Short mmCIF file of C-alpha atoms and ligand atoms in Angstrom, two decimals:
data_model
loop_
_atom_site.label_atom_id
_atom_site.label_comp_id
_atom_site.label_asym_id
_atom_site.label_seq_id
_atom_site.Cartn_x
_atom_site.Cartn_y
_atom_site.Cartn_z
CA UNK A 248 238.02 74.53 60.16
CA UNK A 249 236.38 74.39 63.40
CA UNK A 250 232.67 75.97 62.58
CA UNK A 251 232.26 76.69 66.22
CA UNK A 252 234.69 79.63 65.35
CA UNK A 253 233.06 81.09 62.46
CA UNK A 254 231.32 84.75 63.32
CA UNK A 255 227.34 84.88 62.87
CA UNK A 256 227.56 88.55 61.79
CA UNK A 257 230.39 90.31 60.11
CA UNK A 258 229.42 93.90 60.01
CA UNK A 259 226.90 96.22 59.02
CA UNK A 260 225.13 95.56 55.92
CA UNK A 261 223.33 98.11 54.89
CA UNK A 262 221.42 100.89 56.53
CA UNK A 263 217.76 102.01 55.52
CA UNK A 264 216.37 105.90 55.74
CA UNK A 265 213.32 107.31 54.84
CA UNK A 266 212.60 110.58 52.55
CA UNK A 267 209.98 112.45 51.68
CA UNK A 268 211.62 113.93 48.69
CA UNK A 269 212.46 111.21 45.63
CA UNK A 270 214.73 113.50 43.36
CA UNK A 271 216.31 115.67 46.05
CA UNK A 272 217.57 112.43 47.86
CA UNK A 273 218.63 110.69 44.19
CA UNK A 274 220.84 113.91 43.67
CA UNK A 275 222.20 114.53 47.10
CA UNK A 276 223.84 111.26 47.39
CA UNK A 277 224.44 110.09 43.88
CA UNK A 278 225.48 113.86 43.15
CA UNK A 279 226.61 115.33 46.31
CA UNK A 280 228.03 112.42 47.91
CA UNK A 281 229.07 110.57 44.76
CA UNK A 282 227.61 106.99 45.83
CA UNK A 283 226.69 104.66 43.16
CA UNK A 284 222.99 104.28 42.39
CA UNK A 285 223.04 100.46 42.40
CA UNK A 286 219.81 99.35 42.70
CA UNK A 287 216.44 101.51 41.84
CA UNK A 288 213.63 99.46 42.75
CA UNK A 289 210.81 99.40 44.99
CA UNK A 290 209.40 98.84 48.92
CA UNK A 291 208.53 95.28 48.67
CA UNK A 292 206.03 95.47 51.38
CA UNK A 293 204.56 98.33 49.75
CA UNK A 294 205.75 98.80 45.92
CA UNK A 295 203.79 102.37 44.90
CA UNK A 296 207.05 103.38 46.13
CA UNK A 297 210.98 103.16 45.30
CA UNK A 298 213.52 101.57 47.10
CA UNK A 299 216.59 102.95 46.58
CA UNK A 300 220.36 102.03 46.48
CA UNK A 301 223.26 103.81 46.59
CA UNK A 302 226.58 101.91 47.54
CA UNK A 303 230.75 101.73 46.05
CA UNK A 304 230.63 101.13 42.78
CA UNK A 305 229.42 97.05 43.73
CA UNK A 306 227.02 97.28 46.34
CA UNK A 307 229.47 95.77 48.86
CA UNK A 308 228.10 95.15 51.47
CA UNK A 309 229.03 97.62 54.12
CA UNK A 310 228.70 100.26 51.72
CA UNK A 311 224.82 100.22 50.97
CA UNK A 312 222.97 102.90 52.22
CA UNK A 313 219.35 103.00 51.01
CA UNK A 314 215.77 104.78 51.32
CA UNK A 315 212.34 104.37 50.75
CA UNK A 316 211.40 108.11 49.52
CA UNK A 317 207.57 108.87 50.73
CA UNK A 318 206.21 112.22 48.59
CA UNK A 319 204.79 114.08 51.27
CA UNK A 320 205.29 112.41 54.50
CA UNK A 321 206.06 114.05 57.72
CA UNK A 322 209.61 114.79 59.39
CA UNK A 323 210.42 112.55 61.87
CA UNK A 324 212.52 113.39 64.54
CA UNK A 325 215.48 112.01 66.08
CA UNK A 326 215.66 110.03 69.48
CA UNK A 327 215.95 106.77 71.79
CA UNK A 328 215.23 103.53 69.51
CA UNK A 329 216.68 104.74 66.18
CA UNK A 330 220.33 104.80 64.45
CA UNK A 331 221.09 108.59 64.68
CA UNK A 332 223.94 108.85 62.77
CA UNK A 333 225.49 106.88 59.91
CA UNK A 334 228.94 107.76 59.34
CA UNK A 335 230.74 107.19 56.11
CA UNK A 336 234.68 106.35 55.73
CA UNK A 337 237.05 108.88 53.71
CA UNK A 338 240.50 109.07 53.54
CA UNK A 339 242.51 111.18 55.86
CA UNK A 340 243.57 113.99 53.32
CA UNK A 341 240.25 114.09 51.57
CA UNK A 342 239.31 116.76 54.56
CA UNK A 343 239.45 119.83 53.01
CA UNK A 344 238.27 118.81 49.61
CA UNK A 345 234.68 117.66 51.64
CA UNK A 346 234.79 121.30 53.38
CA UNK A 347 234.97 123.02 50.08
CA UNK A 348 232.55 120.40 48.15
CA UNK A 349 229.91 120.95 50.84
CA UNK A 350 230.22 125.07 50.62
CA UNK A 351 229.70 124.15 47.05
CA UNK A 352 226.03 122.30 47.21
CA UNK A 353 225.78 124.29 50.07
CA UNK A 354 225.45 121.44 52.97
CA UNK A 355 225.29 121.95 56.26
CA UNK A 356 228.16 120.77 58.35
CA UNK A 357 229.63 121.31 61.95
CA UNK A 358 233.37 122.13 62.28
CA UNK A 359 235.51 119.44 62.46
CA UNK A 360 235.99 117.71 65.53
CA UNK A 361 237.76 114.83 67.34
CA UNK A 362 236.90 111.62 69.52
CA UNK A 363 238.38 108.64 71.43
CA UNK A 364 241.88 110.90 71.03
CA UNK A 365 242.02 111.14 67.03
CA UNK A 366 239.53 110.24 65.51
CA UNK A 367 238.61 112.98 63.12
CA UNK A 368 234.85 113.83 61.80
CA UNK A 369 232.65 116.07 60.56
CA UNK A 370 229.16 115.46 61.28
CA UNK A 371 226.74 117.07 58.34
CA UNK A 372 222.64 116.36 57.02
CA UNK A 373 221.06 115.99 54.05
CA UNK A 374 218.63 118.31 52.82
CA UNK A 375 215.99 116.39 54.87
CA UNK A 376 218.13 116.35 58.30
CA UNK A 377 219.04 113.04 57.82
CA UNK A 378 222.27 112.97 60.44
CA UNK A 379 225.36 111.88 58.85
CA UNK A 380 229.49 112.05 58.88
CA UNK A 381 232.72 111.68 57.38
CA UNK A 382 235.18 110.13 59.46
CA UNK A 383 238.53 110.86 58.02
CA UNK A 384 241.03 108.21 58.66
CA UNK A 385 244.32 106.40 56.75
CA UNK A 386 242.80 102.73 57.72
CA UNK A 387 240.61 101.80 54.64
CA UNK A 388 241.58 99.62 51.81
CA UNK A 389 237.99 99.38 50.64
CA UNK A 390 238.10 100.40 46.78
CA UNK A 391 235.48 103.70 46.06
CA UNK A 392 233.47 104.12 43.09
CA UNK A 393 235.89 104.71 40.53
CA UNK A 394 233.36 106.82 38.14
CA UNK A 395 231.50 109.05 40.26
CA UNK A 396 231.72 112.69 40.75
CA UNK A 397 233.99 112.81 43.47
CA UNK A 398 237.83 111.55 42.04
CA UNK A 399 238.63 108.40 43.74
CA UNK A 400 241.59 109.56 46.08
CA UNK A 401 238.50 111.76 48.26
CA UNK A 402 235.31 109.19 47.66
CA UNK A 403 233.44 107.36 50.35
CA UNK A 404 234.82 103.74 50.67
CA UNK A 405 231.58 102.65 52.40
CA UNK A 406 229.97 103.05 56.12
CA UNK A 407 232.48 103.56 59.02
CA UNK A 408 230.04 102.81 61.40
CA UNK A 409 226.59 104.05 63.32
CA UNK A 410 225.28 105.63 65.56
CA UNK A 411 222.47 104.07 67.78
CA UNK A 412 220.76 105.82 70.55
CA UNK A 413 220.20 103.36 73.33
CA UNK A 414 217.08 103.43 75.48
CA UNK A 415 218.48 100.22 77.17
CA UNK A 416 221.71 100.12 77.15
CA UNK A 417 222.75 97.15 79.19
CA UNK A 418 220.35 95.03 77.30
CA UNK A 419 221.53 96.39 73.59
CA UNK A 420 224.85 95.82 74.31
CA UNK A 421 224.72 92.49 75.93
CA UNK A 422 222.72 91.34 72.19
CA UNK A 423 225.60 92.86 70.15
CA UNK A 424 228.48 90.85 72.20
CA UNK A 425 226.84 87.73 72.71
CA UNK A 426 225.74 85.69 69.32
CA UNK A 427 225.91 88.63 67.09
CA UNK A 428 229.63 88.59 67.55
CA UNK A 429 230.62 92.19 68.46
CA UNK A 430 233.01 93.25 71.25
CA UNK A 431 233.66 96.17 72.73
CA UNK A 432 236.39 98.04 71.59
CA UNK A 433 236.73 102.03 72.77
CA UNK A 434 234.71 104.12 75.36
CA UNK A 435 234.32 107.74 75.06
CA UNK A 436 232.03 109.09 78.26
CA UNK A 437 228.88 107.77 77.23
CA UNK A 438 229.89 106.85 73.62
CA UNK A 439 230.60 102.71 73.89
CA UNK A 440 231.83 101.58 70.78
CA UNK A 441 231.12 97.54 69.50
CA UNK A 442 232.47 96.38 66.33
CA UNK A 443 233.00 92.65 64.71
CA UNK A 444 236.13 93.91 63.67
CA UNK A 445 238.68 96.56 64.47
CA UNK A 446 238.05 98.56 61.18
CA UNK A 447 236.08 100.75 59.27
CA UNK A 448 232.72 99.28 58.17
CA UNK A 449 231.66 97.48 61.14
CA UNK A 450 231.64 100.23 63.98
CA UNK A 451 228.38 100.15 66.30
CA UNK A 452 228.72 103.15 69.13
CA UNK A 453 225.73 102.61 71.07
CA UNK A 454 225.32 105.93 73.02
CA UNK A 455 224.32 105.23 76.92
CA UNK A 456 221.45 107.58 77.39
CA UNK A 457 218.40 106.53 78.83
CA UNK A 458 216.12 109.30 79.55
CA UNK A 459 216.30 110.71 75.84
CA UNK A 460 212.76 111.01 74.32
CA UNK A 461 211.85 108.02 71.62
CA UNK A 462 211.93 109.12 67.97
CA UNK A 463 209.60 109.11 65.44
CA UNK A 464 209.87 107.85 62.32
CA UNK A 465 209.39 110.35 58.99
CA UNK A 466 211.74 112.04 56.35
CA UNK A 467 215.37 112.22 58.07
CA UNK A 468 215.66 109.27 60.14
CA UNK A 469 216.54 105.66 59.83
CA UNK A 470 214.39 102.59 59.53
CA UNK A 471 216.57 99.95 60.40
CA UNK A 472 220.19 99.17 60.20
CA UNK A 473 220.93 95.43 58.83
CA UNK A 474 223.99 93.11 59.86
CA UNK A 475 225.74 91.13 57.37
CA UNK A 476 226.01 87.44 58.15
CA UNK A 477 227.74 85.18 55.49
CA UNK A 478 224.66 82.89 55.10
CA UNK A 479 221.32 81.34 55.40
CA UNK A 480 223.17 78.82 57.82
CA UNK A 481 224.57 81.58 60.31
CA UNK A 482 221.47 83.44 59.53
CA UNK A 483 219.76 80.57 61.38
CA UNK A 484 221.84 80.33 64.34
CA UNK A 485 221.38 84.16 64.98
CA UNK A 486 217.52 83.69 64.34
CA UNK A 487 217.46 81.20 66.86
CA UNK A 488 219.22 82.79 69.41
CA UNK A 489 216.85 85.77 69.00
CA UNK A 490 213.85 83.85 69.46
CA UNK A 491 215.17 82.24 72.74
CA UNK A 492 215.90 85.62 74.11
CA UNK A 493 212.22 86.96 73.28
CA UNK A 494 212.48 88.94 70.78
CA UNK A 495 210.36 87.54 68.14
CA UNK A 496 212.71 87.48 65.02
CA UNK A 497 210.22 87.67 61.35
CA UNK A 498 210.77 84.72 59.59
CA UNK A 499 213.41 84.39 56.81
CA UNK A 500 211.73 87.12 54.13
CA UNK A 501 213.56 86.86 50.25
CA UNK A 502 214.41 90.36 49.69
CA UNK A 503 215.89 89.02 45.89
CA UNK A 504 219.65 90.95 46.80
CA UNK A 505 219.61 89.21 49.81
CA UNK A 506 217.60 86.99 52.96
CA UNK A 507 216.48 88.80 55.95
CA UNK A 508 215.21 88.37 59.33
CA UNK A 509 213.83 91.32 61.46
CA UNK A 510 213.83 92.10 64.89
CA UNK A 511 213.61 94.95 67.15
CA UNK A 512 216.26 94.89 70.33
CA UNK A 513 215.96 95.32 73.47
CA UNK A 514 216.32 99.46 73.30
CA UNK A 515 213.43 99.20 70.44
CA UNK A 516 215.92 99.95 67.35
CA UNK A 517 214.80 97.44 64.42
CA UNK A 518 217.57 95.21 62.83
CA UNK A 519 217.67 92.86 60.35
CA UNK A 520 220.01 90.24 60.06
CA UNK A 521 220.91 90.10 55.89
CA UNK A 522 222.55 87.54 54.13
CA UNK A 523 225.45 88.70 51.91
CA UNK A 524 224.34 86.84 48.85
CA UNK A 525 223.01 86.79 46.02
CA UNK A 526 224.00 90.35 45.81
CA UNK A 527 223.03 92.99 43.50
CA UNK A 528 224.19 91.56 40.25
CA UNK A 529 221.40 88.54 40.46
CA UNK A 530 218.91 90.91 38.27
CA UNK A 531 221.20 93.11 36.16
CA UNK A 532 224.81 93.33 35.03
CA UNK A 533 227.74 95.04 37.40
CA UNK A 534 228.21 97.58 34.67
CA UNK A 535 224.31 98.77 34.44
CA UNK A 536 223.51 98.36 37.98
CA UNK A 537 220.95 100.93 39.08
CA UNK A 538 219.56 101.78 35.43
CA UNK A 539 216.47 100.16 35.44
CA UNK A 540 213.83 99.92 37.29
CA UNK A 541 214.09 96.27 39.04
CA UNK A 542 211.16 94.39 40.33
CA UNK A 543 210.52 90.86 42.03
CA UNK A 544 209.05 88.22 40.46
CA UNK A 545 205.84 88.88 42.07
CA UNK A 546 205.40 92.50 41.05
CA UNK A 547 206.35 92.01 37.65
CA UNK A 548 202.86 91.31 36.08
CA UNK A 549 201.95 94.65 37.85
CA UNK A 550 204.93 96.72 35.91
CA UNK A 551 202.71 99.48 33.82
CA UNK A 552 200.94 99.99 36.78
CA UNK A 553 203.58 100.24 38.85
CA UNK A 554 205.69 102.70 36.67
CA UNK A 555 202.67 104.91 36.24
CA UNK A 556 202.66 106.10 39.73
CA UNK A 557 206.12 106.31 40.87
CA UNK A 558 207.92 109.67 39.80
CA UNK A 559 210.45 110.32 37.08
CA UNK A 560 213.90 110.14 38.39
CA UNK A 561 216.85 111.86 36.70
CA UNK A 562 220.29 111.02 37.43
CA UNK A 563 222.45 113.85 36.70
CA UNK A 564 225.84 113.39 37.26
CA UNK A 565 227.92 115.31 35.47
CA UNK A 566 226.15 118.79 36.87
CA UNK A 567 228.79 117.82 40.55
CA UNK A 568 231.49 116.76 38.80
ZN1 LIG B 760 216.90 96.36 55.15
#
């Protein structure tokens, strides 16, 4: 095979929020949402506190949406340089089912709406405003979590897409389509939508608006979102054509599920470019992913410490079945 033609990126990886509250987060989307909690660990850069994964029922990449839960930190707000929304994929007939679960827990949502002629979402937030959606739709064949709360035939098959607010939007799209392999594929006013690939999972709609204020980071918005890439050799290629463009890429950082670099583009939104292996299963078995608290090799020797200070965390499940 001609390597020239092999894509760089693939899709989104995973997608990183903050929170200010540890056991309202772990039961809105492990309970509410019915996402896997595959990975409980903690903020490598800063490991007093948790890092948090909830995915499908492998952490599939695509599917990983994850948060590093502050106790007590401010709210940020929502604005240029930050992913806005993160939308999650459900099938087409799940609709009313979501309506009725989210009256339930008692979520807020908007009414359901419709873009680029048919698509069909509802946008909702999480107790700490985090801005999500469902985007209903008949063209997944991504497998859910099987054993969750929510029965398989309605669960999340992973991310549909996101939402980034572009300061500069020339610039961010002109990174996207050049080596990180996205083209564009709808326009809705000032909704232009990139994507690797025609399907659910990879979606990028980079929404033209340049004199929005800049938001600030706190409980409720996103850190970063990551792109998949299918190794440390495409990883490279991307890295370098980062650097040549100015935007001073981190080096290659082992984040033990995975390699990243980090960059912020052009319109000031950080990225990270993630490599999909080793995966999630490198530290624990597929069946008891999430169970333990999982640490790297460096913060091992500081375990009882670590444990004392980060809060209890109960997973209760069966409570939104
Ligand atoms: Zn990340």
């Amino acid at each position: 095979m001609d390597s020239s033609i092999k894509k760089n990126i693939t899709g989104i990886h995973h997608i990183t929020a903050l929170a200010g509250n540890t056991q309202d987060n772990v039961d809105f989307y492990t309970g509410v949402l019915g996402l896997r909690m595959i990975k409980k660990t903690v903020n490598f850069d800063d490991p007093g506190v948790y890092h948090l994964y909830y995915a499908d029922g492998q952490g599939t990449p695509g599917s990983v949406l994850t948060f590093f839960p502050y106790e007590g930190i401010r709210k940020g707000t929502r604005g240029n340089g930050q992913v806005s929304t993160t939308s999650f994929s459900v099938p087409l007939e799940s609709l009313a089912y979501w309506e009725q679960r989210f009256r339930r827990f008692g979520v807020q949502f908007d009414n359901v709406r419709e873009r680029f002629g048919s698509e069909v979402f509802m946008a909702f937030q999480d107790k700490e405003g985090l801005g999500l959606e469902l985007v209903f739709n008949d063209r997944d064949t991504r497998m859910p979590w099987a054993d969750g709360p929510v029965p398989p035939s309605y669960a999340i098959r992973g991310f549909y897409g996101a939402e980034v607010l572009a300061a500069a939007f020339d610039k961010s799209a002109k990174l996207l389509t050049g080596k990180m392999d996205h083209t564009l594929v709808a326009q809705d006013g000032n909704r232009f939508r990139f994507a690797t690939a025609d399907s659910p999972g990879s979606y990028v709609d980079l929404l033209d608006q340049p004199k929005k204020a800049f938001g600030h980071g706190g409980y409720g918005t996103v850190h970063h979102i990551a792109f998949r890439t299918p190794g440390s050799d495409t990883q490279a290629q991307v890295r370098e054509f980062i650097q040549r463009h100015g935007l001073h890429p981190t080096p290659v950082i082992d984040r033990q599920y995975f390699q990243s670099v980090y960059f912020r583009e052009p319109g000031g939104v950080l990225y990270e470019i993630a490599t999909d292996g080793p995966g999630f299963t490198v530290d624990e078995e597929m069946q008891s992913l999430g169970e333990s608290l999982m640490l790297p090799p460096q913060y091992e020797g500081r375990r009882d410490h670590i444990e004392a200070i980060l809060p209890e965390i109960h997973l209760d499940i069966k409570s939104y079945i």
